[in-house]
Every structure is written in structure tokens, then in C-alpha cells.
């Protein structure tokens, strides 16, 4: 005879840089994840699992477990060692793809940025057209603009993550990623323009003439995608210090 078994599935709403999916897991799945992370990340202290050995379908038990499991997931997502764990246990548990992992680590684990930068830049390749949308989301735009400002006005010897590749590779990757972000959608372009991206990109060239080749890729996207309002953007730029920037750039042989 067939026995009908009852069990409870906990539904997790996972936001992948704006795209939301639902993932279902049983208590035992959480328990396996917890044990895996305790083994792979021995220095990490995680909240304990809710008690076992009770009726997992009882409404009061389910409600209590739900709260405890949510606390557990929150703690995991907040821990850099868990996010960088080599088997990707948490990321797989949440059913997130490799591009989502790369973007998630780039935002949430600052120490990983200098090593993930070049890999992240690969998302601008046409074969990742379904994944590039992540670059235009606010968390990534904010990190990229922070790096751009550092490249423009920071100390070259600071050891900032965007400089650690050497030979201008960080600058090239940042500009490539910003071009990718600008290409994703109008909301991303508006966000970056409001963050003064035009002035910051031209500031790269002010600082080092060789930066023109890198900055051009992102500037070209703005010109191409915002052709209808480019006159207004240019006027605003000139009214807020852009005229002096252009006067400096006009003296540079590569910009003439």
C-alpha cells in the first residue's frame, strides 16, 4: 500500500538584483546547508538550527521554525566567509546562477572586488545578454561610481581595490562595466547621470590623457542612447563646472 507523507516546505523569496524567484526547501535541506557551512567555514559562528524531533507540520512549530530559519539565512547572507565559501553552498541553496554569485560577491564582499573585477567585466559580452541587467542595478552602480571617483581623484598608492590589477587594468574594467551598466536601461542611465558620471569620466582624462580610450566607451553609450536629450545634458554639465573641464581637455593633444 502507498503511504501519504506530510511535510512542510518553506518558501524563500530570492531577489536576484531585482528579478524575484521563489525557492522551496524542507527543514532537512536547511539542516544540510547548516552542517556544510559549519564544516567548510569552521571559523564562522552561525545561529543554531531550530530543534528537531517535533511535528514539522504543526502550525505553531512551522511558524516558530520559519522565524528561526529566516534569522539563520540572514546571518549567512551577512557573513563574507559564507558568501566566499568555495563550494557555493548557500548560492546553490538559493538557486542562484554563477553571474549572480559574481555580482553578489562584488557588492557584498569588498575584499573580493579586486579579484572579481575582470570576471564581472565579462558580463558585457553579448553571450551574457540575459545577465548584464545586474550591472545597471543600484548596488553595483554605486560601487562602480565609488571606484571611478577614486580613479579620478584618489591617491595612486592607496592600494584601493580598483588599482590593484596594475597597468591601468582596473580603470579599463571599471569603464567597461560602466558602459555595460549604461547600456542596460534608461533607469540605469538616469541613475548614473545623476551621480555625475559625465564629469567623473572626463575627470579621468584630465588626470591622465591615456584614460580617454577607457572613458570613451562609456561616454559613447550616453551620446548614443541619450541623443534626444543630450543637448540638455550637455547644458547642465557646462553649467556645473564642465566648461572648465573642457578648457583643460582642449589643451591635451589626444583630446584635440
Tab-separated table of C-alpha atoms in Angstrom:
chain	number	residue	atom	x	y	z
A	1	UNK	CA	0.000	0.000	0.000
A	2	UNK	CA	1.053	3.584	-0.514
A	3	UNK	CA	1.638	5.813	2.490
A	4	UNK	CA	0.980	9.550	2.127
A	5	UNK	CA	3.679	11.507	3.888
A	6	UNK	CA	3.066	15.051	5.050
A	7	UNK	CA	5.859	17.584	5.165
A	8	UNK	CA	6.345	21.332	5.228
A	9	UNK	CA	8.149	23.261	2.512
A	10	UNK	CA	9.458	26.690	3.444
A	11	UNK	CA	9.212	29.177	0.573
A	12	UNK	CA	12.107	31.617	0.214
A	13	UNK	CA	11.648	34.739	-1.897
A	14	UNK	CA	15.001	35.364	-3.576
A	15	UNK	CA	15.747	38.706	-5.211
A	16	UNK	CA	18.469	38.468	-7.842
A	17	UNK	CA	19.208	42.160	-8.390
A	18	UNK	CA	15.558	42.954	-8.957
A	19	UNK	CA	14.406	39.679	-10.519
A	20	UNK	CA	12.472	37.674	-7.934
A	21	UNK	CA	12.052	33.920	-7.752
A	22	UNK	CA	10.711	31.544	-5.127
A	23	UNK	CA	12.701	28.581	-3.826
A	24	UNK	CA	11.184	25.829	-1.689
A	25	UNK	CA	13.167	23.855	0.908
A	26	UNK	CA	12.319	21.407	3.664
A	27	UNK	CA	13.746	21.524	7.168
A	28	UNK	CA	16.280	18.842	6.263
A	29	UNK	CA	17.631	20.985	3.426
A	30	UNK	CA	18.345	23.796	5.862
A	31	UNK	CA	19.964	21.302	8.212
A	32	UNK	CA	22.258	20.016	5.432
A	33	UNK	CA	23.232	23.567	4.471
A	34	UNK	CA	23.957	24.426	8.099
A	35	UNK	CA	26.201	21.381	8.540
A	36	UNK	CA	28.015	22.051	5.254
A	37	UNK	CA	28.831	25.625	6.201
A	38	UNK	CA	29.976	24.625	9.670
A	39	UNK	CA	32.399	22.199	8.016
A	40	UNK	CA	33.571	24.493	5.203
A	41	UNK	CA	33.726	27.672	7.323
A	42	UNK	CA	34.985	26.458	10.727
A	43	UNK	CA	35.704	29.971	11.976
A	44	UNK	CA	32.150	31.156	11.384
A	45	UNK	CA	29.558	31.157	14.155
A	46	UNK	CA	26.014	30.732	12.863
A	47	UNK	CA	22.719	30.669	14.767
A	48	UNK	CA	21.711	27.160	15.766
A	49	UNK	CA	19.085	25.214	13.869
A	50	UNK	CA	15.559	25.107	15.321
A	51	UNK	CA	15.032	21.952	17.413
A	52	UNK	CA	14.361	18.676	15.655
A	53	UNK	CA	12.135	15.835	16.820
A	54	UNK	CA	8.844	17.711	16.818
A	55	UNK	CA	5.868	17.593	14.459
A	56	UNK	CA	7.131	19.628	11.494
A	57	UNK	CA	3.614	20.076	10.136
A	58	UNK	CA	2.141	21.571	13.313
A	59	UNK	CA	1.147	25.205	12.628
A	60	UNK	CA	2.836	26.574	15.761
A	61	UNK	CA	6.034	24.636	15.029
A	62	UNK	CA	6.066	25.834	11.428
A	63	UNK	CA	5.606	29.466	12.477
A	64	UNK	CA	8.408	29.233	15.034
A	65	UNK	CA	10.759	27.448	12.649
A	66	UNK	CA	10.032	29.994	9.939
A	67	UNK	CA	11.269	32.813	12.163
A	68	UNK	CA	14.381	30.903	13.221
A	69	UNK	CA	15.235	29.803	9.692
A	70	UNK	CA	14.857	33.374	8.452
A	71	UNK	CA	17.326	34.536	11.122
A	72	UNK	CA	19.687	31.782	10.033
A	73	UNK	CA	19.557	32.787	6.366
A	74	UNK	CA	20.032	36.454	7.252
A	75	UNK	CA	23.149	35.587	9.252
A	76	UNK	CA	24.535	33.505	6.389
A	77	UNK	CA	23.962	36.253	3.838
A	78	UNK	CA	25.679	38.780	6.086
A	79	UNK	CA	28.826	36.679	6.531
A	80	UNK	CA	31.654	37.256	3.995
A	81	UNK	CA	33.212	33.839	4.643
A	82	UNK	CA	29.924	32.097	3.868
A	83	UNK	CA	29.485	34.152	0.695
A	84	UNK	CA	33.041	33.322	-0.433
A	85	UNK	CA	32.833	29.619	0.510
A	86	UNK	CA	34.291	27.660	-2.419
A	87	UNK	CA	31.534	25.062	-2.892
A	88	UNK	CA	28.919	27.854	-3.279
A	89	UNK	CA	26.621	26.012	-0.859
A	90	UNK	CA	24.462	28.998	0.050
A	91	UNK	CA	24.259	30.295	-3.517
A	92	UNK	CA	23.182	26.873	-4.804
A	93	UNK	CA	20.661	26.565	-1.972
A	94	UNK	CA	19.109	29.829	-3.209
A	95	UNK	CA	19.207	28.590	-6.821
A	96	UNK	CA	21.382	31.496	-7.994
A	97	UNK	CA	23.490	31.353	-11.153
A	98	UNK	CA	27.227	31.990	-11.457
A	99	UNK	CA	26.684	35.561	-12.782
A	100	UNK	CA	24.502	36.243	-9.742
A	101	UNK	CA	27.249	34.862	-7.484
A	102	UNK	CA	29.892	37.100	-9.069
A	103	UNK	CA	27.699	40.199	-8.799
A	104	UNK	CA	26.598	39.342	-5.270
A	105	UNK	CA	30.148	38.861	-4.050
A	106	UNK	CA	31.281	42.058	-5.777
A	107	UNK	CA	28.694	44.078	-3.861
A	108	UNK	CA	28.634	42.277	-0.518
A	109	UNK	CA	32.290	41.279	-0.039
A	110	UNK	CA	34.601	44.289	-0.607
A	111	UNK	CA	37.732	42.193	-0.154
A	112	UNK	CA	36.798	40.181	-3.248
A	113	UNK	CA	36.414	43.124	-5.609
A	114	UNK	CA	39.942	43.279	-6.985
A	115	UNK	CA	39.806	39.580	-7.908
A	116	UNK	CA	36.240	39.539	-9.287
A	117	UNK	CA	36.541	42.776	-11.296
A	118	UNK	CA	37.795	41.218	-14.539
A	119	UNK	CA	35.329	38.336	-14.289
A	120	UNK	CA	32.497	40.787	-13.711
A	121	UNK	CA	33.527	42.744	-16.824
A	122	UNK	CA	32.852	39.614	-18.898
A	123	UNK	CA	29.122	40.181	-18.336
A	124	UNK	CA	29.322	42.888	-21.023
A	125	UNK	CA	29.993	40.158	-23.599
A	126	UNK	CA	26.941	39.574	-25.853
A	127	UNK	CA	26.704	35.932	-24.757
A	128	UNK	CA	25.708	37.176	-21.296
A	129	UNK	CA	22.899	39.384	-22.592
A	130	UNK	CA	20.446	37.748	-20.162
A	131	UNK	CA	22.718	38.533	-17.211
A	132	UNK	CA	24.050	42.017	-17.927
A	133	UNK	CA	20.943	43.658	-16.426
A	134	UNK	CA	22.534	43.270	-12.992
A	135	UNK	CA	25.175	45.880	-13.833
A	136	UNK	CA	22.503	48.569	-14.055
A	137	UNK	CA	21.105	47.913	-10.591
A	138	UNK	CA	21.761	50.481	-7.857
A	139	UNK	CA	24.090	48.390	-5.634
A	140	UNK	CA	26.547	47.734	-8.470
A	141	UNK	CA	26.277	51.254	-9.918
A	142	UNK	CA	27.161	52.693	-6.513
A	143	UNK	CA	30.275	50.530	-6.170
A	144	UNK	CA	31.396	51.314	-9.725
A	145	UNK	CA	30.947	55.061	-9.212
A	146	UNK	CA	32.871	54.902	-5.951
A	147	UNK	CA	35.728	53.290	-7.880
A	148	UNK	CA	35.501	55.848	-10.690
A	149	UNK	CA	35.794	58.708	-8.199
A	150	UNK	CA	38.801	57.011	-6.628
A	151	UNK	CA	40.471	56.645	-10.032
A	152	UNK	CA	39.798	60.275	-10.791
A	153	UNK	CA	40.855	61.911	-7.544
A	154	UNK	CA	42.354	59.309	-5.227
A	155	UNK	CA	45.945	58.503	-4.317
A	156	UNK	CA	47.524	56.112	-6.868
A	157	UNK	CA	49.437	54.499	-3.995
A	158	UNK	CA	46.372	53.992	-1.804
A	159	UNK	CA	46.047	50.283	-2.553
A	160	UNK	CA	42.362	50.741	-3.354
A	161	UNK	CA	40.854	47.590	-4.864
A	162	UNK	CA	40.276	49.258	-8.243
A	163	UNK	CA	44.025	49.896	-8.567
A	164	UNK	CA	45.325	46.502	-7.526
A	165	UNK	CA	45.430	44.993	-11.016
A	166	UNK	CA	48.195	47.379	-12.090
A	167	UNK	CA	48.889	48.793	-15.529
A	168	UNK	CA	45.545	50.574	-15.802
A	169	UNK	CA	43.616	47.285	-15.971
A	170	UNK	CA	41.338	48.386	-13.144
A	171	UNK	CA	40.476	51.621	-14.900
A	172	UNK	CA	39.715	49.772	-18.129
A	173	UNK	CA	37.483	47.253	-16.357
A	174	UNK	CA	35.585	49.933	-14.423
A	175	UNK	CA	34.884	51.912	-17.600
A	176	UNK	CA	33.822	48.750	-19.431
A	177	UNK	CA	31.414	47.903	-16.623
A	178	UNK	CA	30.020	51.435	-16.545
A	179	UNK	CA	29.445	51.245	-20.304
A	180	UNK	CA	27.617	47.966	-19.711
A	181	UNK	CA	25.528	49.495	-16.925
A	182	UNK	CA	24.628	52.493	-19.092
A	183	UNK	CA	23.525	50.118	-21.857
A	184	UNK	CA	21.079	48.149	-19.716
A	185	UNK	CA	18.140	50.543	-19.461
A	186	UNK	CA	17.046	54.154	-19.097
A	187	UNK	CA	16.706	53.913	-15.319
A	188	UNK	CA	20.358	52.901	-15.012
A	189	UNK	CA	21.449	55.772	-17.269
A	190	UNK	CA	19.412	58.254	-15.240
A	191	UNK	CA	20.909	56.895	-12.042
A	192	UNK	CA	24.491	57.200	-13.281
A	193	UNK	CA	23.965	60.612	-14.871
A	194	UNK	CA	22.561	61.886	-11.571
A	195	UNK	CA	25.715	60.509	-9.924
A	196	UNK	CA	27.751	62.835	-12.187
A	197	UNK	CA	29.237	60.148	-14.398
A	198	UNK	CA	29.973	62.520	-17.295
A	199	UNK	CA	32.147	64.799	-15.182
A	200	UNK	CA	33.843	61.869	-13.488
A	201	UNK	CA	34.716	60.170	-16.779
A	202	UNK	CA	36.142	63.365	-18.216
A	203	UNK	CA	37.994	63.798	-14.942
A	204	UNK	CA	39.851	60.561	-15.676
A	205	UNK	CA	41.151	62.115	-18.862
A	206	UNK	CA	42.030	65.344	-17.047
A	207	UNK	CA	44.161	63.323	-14.680
A	208	UNK	CA	45.753	61.093	-17.301
A	209	UNK	CA	45.357	61.588	-21.021
A	210	UNK	CA	45.652	57.854	-21.618
A	211	UNK	CA	42.315	57.474	-19.838
A	212	UNK	CA	40.483	58.745	-22.916
A	213	UNK	CA	40.400	55.314	-24.552
A	214	UNK	CA	38.793	53.802	-21.450
A	215	UNK	CA	36.363	56.660	-20.760
A	216	UNK	CA	35.261	56.852	-24.383
A	217	UNK	CA	33.389	53.529	-24.237
A	218	UNK	CA	31.036	54.766	-21.511
A	219	UNK	CA	30.714	58.299	-22.924
A	220	UNK	CA	29.766	56.889	-26.323
A	221	UNK	CA	26.879	54.970	-24.777
A	222	UNK	CA	25.496	58.169	-23.237
A	223	UNK	CA	25.751	60.009	-26.551
A	224	UNK	CA	24.130	57.159	-28.491
A	225	UNK	CA	21.356	56.239	-26.048
A	226	UNK	CA	20.502	59.765	-24.896
A	227	UNK	CA	20.621	61.548	-28.258
A	228	UNK	CA	17.217	63.202	-27.779
A	229	UNK	CA	18.161	64.904	-24.528
A	230	UNK	CA	21.904	65.125	-24.978
A	231	UNK	CA	21.678	68.880	-25.549
A	232	UNK	CA	20.034	69.309	-22.144
A	233	UNK	CA	22.591	67.023	-20.501
A	234	UNK	CA	25.430	68.979	-22.053
A	235	UNK	CA	23.962	72.300	-20.949
A	236	UNK	CA	23.624	71.032	-17.368
A	237	UNK	CA	27.179	69.702	-17.450
A	238	UNK	CA	28.566	73.052	-18.659
A	239	UNK	CA	26.624	74.956	-16.010
A	240	UNK	CA	28.106	72.828	-13.239
A	241	UNK	CA	31.822	73.136	-13.880
A	242	UNK	CA	32.009	71.370	-17.213
A	243	UNK	CA	33.273	74.404	-19.080
A	244	UNK	CA	36.491	74.497	-17.071
A	245	UNK	CA	36.950	70.753	-17.593
A	246	UNK	CA	36.602	71.121	-21.344
A	247	UNK	CA	39.053	74.034	-21.331
A	248	UNK	CA	41.655	71.805	-19.690
A	249	UNK	CA	40.948	68.885	-22.015
A	250	UNK	CA	41.233	71.118	-25.068
A	251	UNK	CA	44.904	71.565	-24.225
A	252	UNK	CA	45.562	67.840	-24.334
A	253	UNK	CA	46.883	66.613	-27.707
A	254	UNK	CA	44.913	63.362	-27.566
A	255	UNK	CA	41.660	65.267	-26.987
A	256	UNK	CA	42.033	67.746	-29.817
